[in-house]
Amino acid sequence: MFESSYPFAFFDYFRVPYAVRPGLAVGRHARTPCPVHRMRMAGPPGGAPRSLLWLGADMGPAAWPGPCRLGRYQLRGCTFFGHVALNPVQATLSQLGRGWHPVEPIADGAGQPRAAIWRDGDGSVFLPFDPGEVMWEFWSEGYRQVGRGPLARGGRAALVRGYYLLRPALPRRLQLRLRREFTRVQARSSFPRWPVEESLHSLYAWLFRMLAELAGQPVPFLDPWPDGRSWALVLTHDVETGAGYRNLDLLRGPERELGYRSSWNFVPLRYQVADEMVRALQAEGCEVGVHGLRHDGRDLGSRRLLAKRLPGMREYADRWQAIGFRSPATQRRWELMPRLGFDYDSSYSDTDPYEPQPGGCCSYLPYFNESMVELPMTLPQDHTMFSILQNPDAEIWLRKARLLRERHAMVLALTHPDYAQDPRVADSYRALLEGFHGDGTVWQALPREVAAWWRQRDCSVVRRAGDGWRIEGPAATSGRIRFATADGSQPG
Ligand SMILES: [Zn+2]
């Protein structure tokens, strides 16, 4: 349907059909601040098709030239991070067409307009940034380094390391007080917002509307979920201590009663995990994953430490037939996660300013980190909800889960049997399970099933078939095609 001079990460992610034709590239002789890529409708019925032009440094992040400034920006109320070609860009645009005029302002972090989305006389659109880079800044939480000097980056890491080194020595009461103090600081941060940060998904929706408008017809994409289900609900648990291990049934009990399946992440060297327990959970249709090696915040401390600990974690992964990883206290390093060798990781949150390593990938759909599937946690953790913020009930969980259902997204919950003796945790968890019990639209899946589906989806394509479209590849039987339209509705 579309043809593009260069791979377009946004279309790859949503599996929108397009072909790469390097011949379409905007002439390299043009004096543009960096390469300008072009996407347009293939084979139009007449006249020159309208194009989407976007900036991209295909030589790596170091290659962005001076006029493209890495920073925090605002577009239509959404926050995003990346390199943006700052105004004025008219000299560049005049080489790419006629009648260019700004249609949407882009403001910097202080709210000052610094750049714009442009349109030319024919209706083509110019983005002064690379949507692929913007997506990556969210997913990897790379944005957390934007605007920080190397010193501040090192300081932050030292703070988190110090917290873990000290933590075992601190009485639990003091730990909680420190976390609550820290919480006050976190609550002031304006990004990512909590409990919901919609910037990334609002940008997706805006790009879809714009591309459907350019194309003059609905844009097909591969639905995120299989078998006609419109959203996913994934239940996961981390078992922190021997007490949690003995209290598993506080959470598993209501699940069993209501017919839910869940995933249980155990720590190999902190308490005894019986093989019979692992097998019993698996026999009930549950899954077992690996929750670090000792739960001391050091597994991903450095490449060297990881290399030392990896054989131990792999040994238990094999023994438990585990293919999933959750890092203790959600400690995470983007470049190290794929080195763990698991099929999927679930250590990122869509938004969690309250963790010792705060942040948020802002995604409520799975995505890839190299060959590893990342399944972000998209509900606040029980510990945050009840121990830190002292919520009385499940209201925030239910509200956010309903919103994510509307967005056709993934609700991925993390609860701990270790905290489930607190009646607020146990009662709220039951309320969450009951809230969606019998919902015919949900895919209640194990994380390993979501990861497997995401891989199938990623190597399937949507193709023209007569007047319509069909799916080719491993998602052909259970996948479904949906359409994004210029007015934002999604027929089908
Ligand atoms: Zn843990």
Coordinates of C-alpha atoms and ligand atoms in Angstrom, one line a residue:
M1 CA 0.0 0.0 0.0
F2 CA 2.8 2.4 1.0
E3 CA 6.3 2.7 -0.3
S4 CA 9.1 4.2 1.7
S5 CA 12.7 5.2 1.0
Y6 CA 13.8 3.7 4.3
P7 CA 12.5 1.3 7.0
F8 CA 9.7 3.0 9.0
A9 CA 9.8 1.8 12.7
F10 CA 6.2 2.8 13.3
F11 CA 4.8 0.7 10.5
D12 CA 7.0 -2.2 11.4
Y13 CA 5.7 -2.1 14.9
F14 CA 2.0 -2.1 13.9
R15 CA 2.6 -4.4 10.9
V16 CA 1.3 -1.8 8.4
P17 CA 2.1 -3.1 4.8
Y18 CA 4.7 -1.1 2.9
A19 CA 7.7 -1.7 0.6
V20 CA 11.1 -0.2 1.0
R21 CA 12.3 1.5 -2.3
P22 CA 15.6 3.3 -1.7
G23 CA 15.1 5.0 -5.1
L24 CA 12.4 7.2 -3.4
A25 CA 15.0 8.9 -1.2
V26 CA 15.1 12.7 -1.2
G27 CA 18.2 13.6 -3.2
R28 CA 21.3 13.5 -1.1
H29 CA 22.5 16.6 -2.9
A30 CA 19.8 18.6 -1.1
R31 CA 21.4 20.5 1.7
T32 CA 19.3 19.1 4.5
P33 CA 20.5 19.0 8.1
C34 CA 20.4 15.2 8.0
P35 CA 18.9 12.5 5.7
V36 CA 15.2 13.1 4.9
H37 CA 13.2 9.9 4.4
R38 CA 10.0 9.7 2.3
M39 CA 6.9 7.6 2.7
R40 CA 4.0 7.7 0.1
M41 CA 1.1 5.8 -1.3
A42 CA 2.2 3.2 -3.9
G43 CA 0.7 3.4 -7.4
P44 CA -1.9 6.3 -7.0
P45 CA -4.8 6.5 -9.4
G46 CA -3.5 9.8 -10.8
G47 CA -1.3 12.8 -10.0
A48 CA 1.6 13.0 -7.6
P49 CA 0.9 11.3 -4.3
R50 CA 1.4 13.2 -1.1
S51 CA 4.3 12.2 1.0
L52 CA 5.3 11.9 4.6
L53 CA 8.8 13.2 5.0
W54 CA 10.8 12.7 8.2
L55 CA 14.3 13.3 9.5
G56 CA 16.4 10.4 10.3
A57 CA 20.1 9.9 11.2
D58 CA 20.6 6.5 9.6
M59 CA 24.2 6.7 10.8
G60 CA 23.5 6.3 14.5
P61 CA 22.7 8.7 17.2
A62 CA 26.2 10.3 17.2
A63 CA 25.5 11.5 13.6
W64 CA 22.8 14.0 14.4
P65 CA 24.1 17.5 13.3
G66 CA 23.9 20.7 15.2
P67 CA 20.4 22.0 14.1
C68 CA 18.8 18.8 15.4
R69 CA 18.8 19.1 19.2
L70 CA 18.2 16.1 21.5
G71 CA 15.7 17.2 24.2
R72 CA 12.3 17.0 25.7
Y73 CA 9.4 18.3 23.6
Q74 CA 5.7 18.8 23.5
L75 CA 3.4 18.1 20.6
R76 CA -0.4 18.4 21.0
G77 CA -0.1 18.0 24.8
C78 CA 2.1 14.9 24.5
T79 CA 5.6 14.8 25.9
F80 CA 8.3 13.2 23.7
F81 CA 12.1 12.9 23.6
G82 CA 14.4 12.8 20.6
H83 CA 16.4 14.9 18.1
V84 CA 14.2 17.7 16.6
A85 CA 15.3 20.0 13.8
L86 CA 14.7 23.4 15.4
N87 CA 13.3 26.4 13.4
P88 CA 14.1 27.9 11.1
V89 CA 14.0 25.0 8.6
Q90 CA 12.5 26.9 5.6
A91 CA 15.8 26.7 3.7
T92 CA 15.7 22.9 4.0
L93 CA 12.0 22.6 3.1
S94 CA 12.3 24.8 0.0
Q95 CA 14.4 22.1 -1.5
L96 CA 11.7 19.5 -0.8
G97 CA 8.6 21.2 -2.3
R98 CA 6.6 24.4 -2.4
G99 CA 4.2 26.3 -0.1
W100 CA 5.5 24.8 3.1
H101 CA 3.8 26.3 6.2
P102 CA 3.8 25.2 9.9
V103 CA 0.6 23.4 11.0
E104 CA 1.4 22.2 14.5
P105 CA 3.9 23.8 16.9
I106 CA 6.4 21.7 18.8
A107 CA 7.5 23.3 22.1
D108 CA 10.6 22.6 24.2
G109 CA 10.6 21.4 27.8
A110 CA 10.0 25.0 29.0
G111 CA 6.9 25.4 26.8
Q112 CA 8.6 27.6 24.2
P113 CA 7.7 26.9 20.5
R114 CA 11.0 25.7 18.9
A115 CA 9.9 23.7 15.9
A116 CA 6.8 22.6 13.9
I117 CA 5.1 20.0 11.8
W118 CA 5.0 21.4 8.3
R119 CA 2.7 21.0 5.3
D120 CA 3.3 21.9 1.7
G121 CA 0.9 23.2 -1.0
D122 CA 0.1 19.6 -2.1
G123 CA -0.6 18.4 1.4
S124 CA 2.6 16.5 2.1
V125 CA 3.8 16.5 5.7
F126 CA 7.2 17.1 7.1
L127 CA 8.1 15.7 10.6
P128 CA 11.2 17.4 12.0
F129 CA 12.1 14.3 14.0
D130 CA 12.3 10.5 13.6
P131 CA 9.3 8.6 15.0
G132 CA 11.5 5.5 15.3
E133 CA 14.0 7.3 17.6
V134 CA 11.1 8.7 19.7
M135 CA 9.6 5.3 20.2
W136 CA 13.0 3.9 21.2
E137 CA 13.6 6.8 23.7
F138 CA 10.3 5.7 25.5
W139 CA 10.8 1.9 25.3
S140 CA 14.4 1.9 26.5
E141 CA 13.7 4.8 29.0
G142 CA 16.7 6.4 27.2
Y143 CA 14.9 9.7 27.8
R144 CA 16.0 9.5 31.4
Q145 CA 19.5 10.5 30.3
V146 CA 18.3 13.4 28.2
G147 CA 19.5 16.8 29.5
R148 CA 21.6 15.2 32.2
G149 CA 25.4 15.5 32.4
P150 CA 27.5 12.4 32.7
L151 CA 28.1 13.3 36.4
A152 CA 24.3 13.3 37.2
R153 CA 23.9 10.0 35.5
G154 CA 26.7 8.4 37.6
G155 CA 25.3 10.0 40.7
R156 CA 21.8 8.5 40.1
A157 CA 23.3 5.0 39.6
A158 CA 25.4 5.3 42.8
L159 CA 22.3 6.3 44.7
V160 CA 20.4 3.2 43.6
R161 CA 23.4 1.0 44.3
G162 CA 23.7 2.6 47.8
Y163 CA 20.0 1.9 48.5
Y164 CA 20.5 -1.8 47.8
L165 CA 23.7 -2.1 49.8
L166 CA 22.1 -0.4 52.8
R167 CA 18.7 -1.8 52.5
P168 CA 19.2 -5.2 54.2
A169 CA 20.6 -3.4 57.2
L170 CA 17.7 -0.9 57.6
P171 CA 14.7 -1.8 59.7
R172 CA 11.6 -2.2 57.6
R173 CA 9.9 0.7 59.2
L174 CA 12.8 3.0 58.3
Q175 CA 12.9 1.6 54.8
L176 CA 9.3 2.5 54.3
R177 CA 9.8 6.0 55.7
L178 CA 12.7 6.6 53.4
R179 CA 10.6 5.4 50.5
R180 CA 7.7 7.7 51.5
E181 CA 10.0 10.7 51.7
F182 CA 11.4 9.8 48.3
T183 CA 7.8 9.5 47.1
R184 CA 7.2 13.2 47.8
V185 CA 10.0 14.1 45.5
Q186 CA 8.8 11.6 42.8
A187 CA 5.3 13.0 42.9
R188 CA 6.6 16.3 41.8
S189 CA 8.0 14.9 38.6
S190 CA 5.7 15.8 35.7
F191 CA 6.8 13.0 33.5
P192 CA 5.8 10.2 33.3
R193 CA 2.5 11.0 34.9
W194 CA 1.1 8.5 37.3
P195 CA -1.0 6.3 37.3
V196 CA -1.4 6.8 33.5
E197 CA 0.9 8.4 31.0
E198 CA -0.6 8.4 27.5
S199 CA 2.0 10.4 25.6
L200 CA 3.4 7.5 23.6
H201 CA 0.0 6.0 22.6
S202 CA -1.4 9.4 21.8
L203 CA 1.5 10.0 19.4
Y204 CA 0.8 6.6 17.8
A205 CA -2.9 7.6 17.3
W206 CA -1.9 11.0 15.9
L207 CA 0.5 9.3 13.4
F208 CA -2.2 6.9 12.3
R209 CA -4.7 9.7 11.7
M210 CA -2.2 11.7 9.8
L211 CA -1.1 8.7 7.6
A212 CA -4.7 7.7 6.9
E213 CA -5.5 11.3 5.9
L214 CA -2.4 11.4 3.6
A215 CA -3.4 8.0 2.1
G216 CA -7.0 9.1 1.6
Q217 CA -8.1 5.7 2.9
P218 CA -8.1 3.6 6.0
V219 CA -4.7 2.2 6.9
P220 CA -4.6 -1.6 7.7
F221 CA -2.6 -2.9 10.6
L222 CA -2.3 -6.2 12.5
D223 CA -4.3 -6.2 15.7
P224 CA -2.2 -6.5 18.9
W225 CA -4.3 -9.5 20.1
P226 CA -5.2 -12.9 18.6
D227 CA -8.5 -14.7 18.2
G228 CA -10.7 -11.6 18.1
R229 CA -9.9 -10.7 21.7
S230 CA -9.7 -6.9 22.1
W231 CA -7.3 -6.7 25.1
A232 CA -5.1 -8.8 27.3
L233 CA -5.0 -9.4 31.1
V234 CA -1.8 -10.9 32.5
L235 CA -1.4 -11.8 36.2
T236 CA 2.1 -12.1 37.6
H237 CA 3.5 -12.5 41.1
D238 CA 7.0 -12.1 42.5
V239 CA 7.7 -14.2 45.6
E240 CA 10.1 -12.2 47.7
T241 CA 10.8 -14.4 50.7
G242 CA 10.1 -17.7 52.3
A243 CA 7.0 -16.2 54.0
G244 CA 5.6 -15.3 50.6
Y245 CA 6.4 -18.8 49.3
R246 CA 4.4 -20.3 52.2
N247 CA 1.5 -17.8 51.6
L248 CA 1.1 -18.3 47.8
D249 CA -2.5 -19.4 48.3
L250 CA -3.6 -16.0 49.6
L251 CA -3.4 -14.9 45.9
R252 CA -3.6 -18.2 44.1
G253 CA -6.8 -19.2 46.0
P254 CA -9.1 -16.5 44.5
E255 CA -7.5 -17.0 41.1
R256 CA -8.3 -20.7 41.2
E257 CA -11.8 -20.1 42.4
L258 CA -12.5 -17.7 39.5
G259 CA -10.6 -19.7 36.8
Y260 CA -7.6 -17.4 36.3
R261 CA -4.1 -18.5 35.4
S262 CA -0.9 -16.6 36.5
S263 CA 2.8 -16.5 36.5
W264 CA 5.0 -17.0 39.6
N265 CA 8.5 -15.6 39.7
F266 CA 10.7 -17.3 42.3
V267 CA 14.2 -16.3 43.6
P268 CA 16.5 -19.4 43.3
L269 CA 18.9 -18.7 46.2
R270 CA 16.9 -16.9 48.8
Y271 CA 14.5 -19.6 50.0
Q272 CA 13.9 -23.2 49.1
V273 CA 11.7 -23.8 46.0
A274 CA 10.5 -27.3 45.9
D275 CA 10.3 -28.9 42.4
E276 CA 6.9 -30.3 43.4
M277 CA 5.6 -26.7 43.9
V278 CA 6.8 -25.7 40.4
R279 CA 5.2 -28.8 38.9
A280 CA 2.0 -28.3 40.8
L281 CA 1.7 -24.7 39.6
Q282 CA 2.4 -25.8 36.0
A283 CA -0.1 -28.6 36.2
E284 CA -2.8 -26.0 37.1
G285 CA -1.9 -24.1 33.9
C286 CA 0.3 -21.5 35.6
E287 CA 3.8 -20.5 34.7
V288 CA 7.0 -20.1 36.7
G289 CA 9.7 -17.5 36.0
V290 CA 13.0 -16.4 37.5
H291 CA 13.2 -13.4 39.9
G292 CA 16.9 -12.7 39.9
L293 CA 19.4 -14.9 41.7
R294 CA 19.4 -13.7 45.4
H295 CA 17.2 -10.6 45.3
D296 CA 19.9 -8.2 46.3
G297 CA 19.8 -5.8 43.4
R298 CA 23.2 -6.9 42.0
D299 CA 22.2 -9.2 39.1
L300 CA 22.4 -6.3 36.6
G301 CA 24.9 -4.2 38.5
S302 CA 27.5 -4.5 35.8
R303 CA 28.4 -6.7 32.8
R304 CA 30.9 -8.5 35.0
L305 CA 28.4 -9.3 37.8
L306 CA 25.8 -10.4 35.3
A307 CA 28.3 -12.8 33.6
K308 CA 29.1 -14.2 37.1
R309 CA 25.5 -14.7 38.0
L310 CA 24.1 -15.8 34.7
P311 CA 25.0 -19.5 34.9
G312 CA 23.2 -19.7 38.3
M313 CA 20.1 -18.1 36.9
R314 CA 20.2 -20.2 33.7
E315 CA 20.5 -23.4 35.8
Y316 CA 17.2 -22.7 37.6
A317 CA 15.5 -21.5 34.4
D318 CA 16.3 -24.9 32.9
R319 CA 15.2 -26.7 36.0
W320 CA 11.9 -24.8 36.2
Q321 CA 11.4 -24.7 32.4
A322 CA 11.2 -20.9 32.9
I323 CA 11.5 -18.6 29.9
G324 CA 10.7 -15.4 31.6
F325 CA 12.6 -13.0 33.8
R326 CA 11.6 -10.3 36.3
S327 CA 14.3 -8.3 37.9
P328 CA 14.3 -7.8 41.7
A329 CA 13.0 -4.3 42.5
T330 CA 12.7 -3.7 38.8
Q331 CA 16.4 -3.0 38.4
R332 CA 17.0 -2.8 34.7
R333 CA 19.5 -1.9 32.1
W334 CA 18.3 -1.8 28.5
E335 CA 21.5 -3.0 27.0
L336 CA 22.0 -5.9 29.4
M337 CA 18.4 -7.3 29.4
P338 CA 18.8 -9.3 26.1
R339 CA 22.1 -10.8 27.5
L340 CA 20.0 -12.6 30.1
G341 CA 19.0 -15.1 27.4
F342 CA 15.3 -15.3 28.4
D343 CA 12.5 -15.3 25.9
Y344 CA 10.8 -12.4 27.6
D345 CA 11.5 -9.8 30.3
S346 CA 8.9 -8.1 32.5
S347 CA 10.9 -5.6 34.5
Y348 CA 9.8 -2.3 32.9
S349 CA 6.7 -0.4 34.0
D350 CA 4.6 1.8 31.8
T351 CA 4.9 4.4 34.5
D352 CA 6.3 4.0 38.0
P353 CA 7.9 7.1 39.6
Y354 CA 7.9 5.3 43.0
E355 CA 10.4 2.5 42.4
P356 CA 14.0 2.8 43.6
Q357 CA 14.8 3.0 39.9
P358 CA 11.9 5.2 38.8
G359 CA 10.8 5.7 35.2
G360 CA 8.4 4.2 32.7
C361 CA 8.5 3.0 29.1
C362 CA 5.0 4.6 28.6
S363 CA 4.0 1.6 26.6
Y364 CA 1.0 -0.5 27.4
L365 CA 1.7 -3.0 24.6
P366 CA 4.6 -5.4 24.4
Y367 CA 7.7 -4.5 22.3
F368 CA 11.1 -5.8 21.5
N369 CA 14.5 -5.2 23.0
E370 CA 16.7 -6.8 20.3
S371 CA 15.4 -10.4 20.3
M372 CA 13.8 -10.3 23.7
V373 CA 10.1 -9.5 24.1
E374 CA 9.5 -6.9 26.8
L375 CA 6.1 -7.2 28.6
P376 CA 5.7 -4.0 30.6
M377 CA 3.9 -4.0 33.9
T378 CA 0.9 -1.7 33.4
L379 CA -0.8 -1.6 36.8
P380 CA 0.8 -0.1 39.9
Q381 CA 2.4 -2.7 42.1
D382 CA 0.6 -3.7 45.4
H383 CA 3.6 -2.4 47.4
T384 CA 3.3 1.1 45.8
M385 CA -0.5 1.2 46.1
F386 CA -0.9 0.1 49.7
S387 CA 2.5 0.3 51.6
I388 CA 3.8 3.6 50.0
L389 CA 0.7 5.5 48.9
Q390 CA -1.7 4.0 51.5
N391 CA -4.6 3.5 49.1
P392 CA -7.7 2.1 50.9
D393 CA -9.0 -0.1 48.0
A394 CA -8.7 -1.3 44.4
E395 CA -10.2 1.9 42.8
I396 CA -7.0 2.9 41.0
W397 CA -6.4 -0.6 39.7
L398 CA -10.0 -0.9 38.4
R399 CA -10.0 2.5 36.8
K400 CA -6.7 2.0 35.0
A401 CA -7.6 -1.5 33.9
R402 CA -10.9 -0.3 32.4
L403 CA -9.1 2.5 30.6
L404 CA -6.5 0.0 29.2
R405 CA -9.4 -2.2 28.1
E406 CA -10.8 0.7 26.1
R407 CA -7.4 1.3 24.6
H408 CA -7.2 -2.4 23.4
A409 CA -4.1 -2.6 25.5
M410 CA -2.4 -5.1 27.9
V411 CA -3.2 -5.0 31.6
L412 CA -0.2 -6.7 33.3
A413 CA -0.4 -6.8 37.1
L414 CA 2.3 -7.6 39.6
T415 CA 1.3 -8.7 43.2
H416 CA 3.3 -10.3 45.9
P417 CA 2.0 -13.0 48.3
D418 CA 4.5 -11.5 50.8
Y419 CA 2.2 -8.5 51.2
A420 CA -1.1 -10.3 50.8
Q421 CA -1.6 -10.7 54.6
D422 CA -2.6 -7.0 54.4
P423 CA -6.3 -7.3 53.8
R424 CA -6.2 -4.2 51.5
V425 CA -3.9 -6.2 49.2
A426 CA -6.0 -9.4 49.3
D427 CA -9.3 -7.7 49.0
S428 CA -8.2 -5.4 46.2
Y429 CA -6.8 -8.3 44.3
R430 CA -10.0 -10.2 44.6
A431 CA -11.9 -7.1 43.4
L432 CA -9.6 -6.9 40.4
L433 CA -10.2 -10.5 39.5
E434 CA -14.0 -10.2 40.0
G435 CA -14.1 -7.0 38.0
F436 CA -13.2 -8.8 34.8
H437 CA -14.5 -12.2 35.5
G438 CA -16.6 -13.4 32.6
D439 CA -15.5 -10.6 30.3
G440 CA -15.8 -12.1 26.8
T441 CA -13.5 -9.6 25.2
V442 CA -10.4 -10.4 27.3
W443 CA -7.4 -12.6 26.4
Q444 CA -6.4 -13.9 29.9
A445 CA -3.0 -15.1 29.0
L446 CA 0.3 -16.2 30.6
P447 CA 3.2 -14.0 29.9
R448 CA 4.9 -16.8 27.8
E449 CA 1.8 -16.9 25.6
V450 CA 1.8 -13.2 25.1
A451 CA 5.5 -13.3 24.2
A452 CA 5.0 -16.2 21.8
W453 CA 2.1 -14.4 20.1
W454 CA 4.1 -11.2 19.8
R455 CA 6.8 -13.1 18.0
Q456 CA 4.3 -14.6 15.6
R457 CA 2.8 -11.2 14.9
D458 CA 6.2 -9.6 14.4
C459 CA 7.0 -12.0 11.5
S460 CA 3.6 -11.8 9.8
V461 CA 2.6 -9.3 7.1
V462 CA -0.6 -7.8 5.9
R463 CA -0.9 -8.1 2.1
R464 CA -3.4 -7.1 -0.6
A465 CA -5.7 -9.9 -1.7
G466 CA -8.1 -8.9 -4.4
D467 CA -10.2 -6.0 -3.0
G468 CA -9.3 -6.8 0.6
W469 CA -6.3 -7.7 2.8
R470 CA -5.0 -10.9 4.2
I471 CA -2.4 -12.0 6.8
E472 CA 0.6 -14.0 5.7
G473 CA 2.8 -15.7 8.2
P474 CA 2.4 -17.5 11.6
A475 CA -0.3 -15.0 12.7
A476 CA -2.5 -15.9 9.7
T477 CA -4.9 -18.1 11.5
S478 CA -5.4 -16.2 14.8
G479 CA -4.6 -12.7 13.7
R480 CA -7.0 -10.0 12.7
I481 CA -6.6 -6.9 10.5
R482 CA -7.9 -3.6 11.8
F483 CA -8.0 -0.2 10.1
A484 CA -6.9 3.2 11.3
T485 CA -8.9 6.1 9.8
A486 CA -8.3 9.8 9.4
D487 CA -11.0 10.7 11.9
G488 CA -9.5 8.4 14.5
S489 CA -12.2 5.7 14.5
Q490 CA -11.1 2.2 13.9
P491 CA -13.6 0.2 11.9
G492 CA -13.4 -3.6 12.2
Ligands
ZN1 ZN 11.0 -8.9 44.2

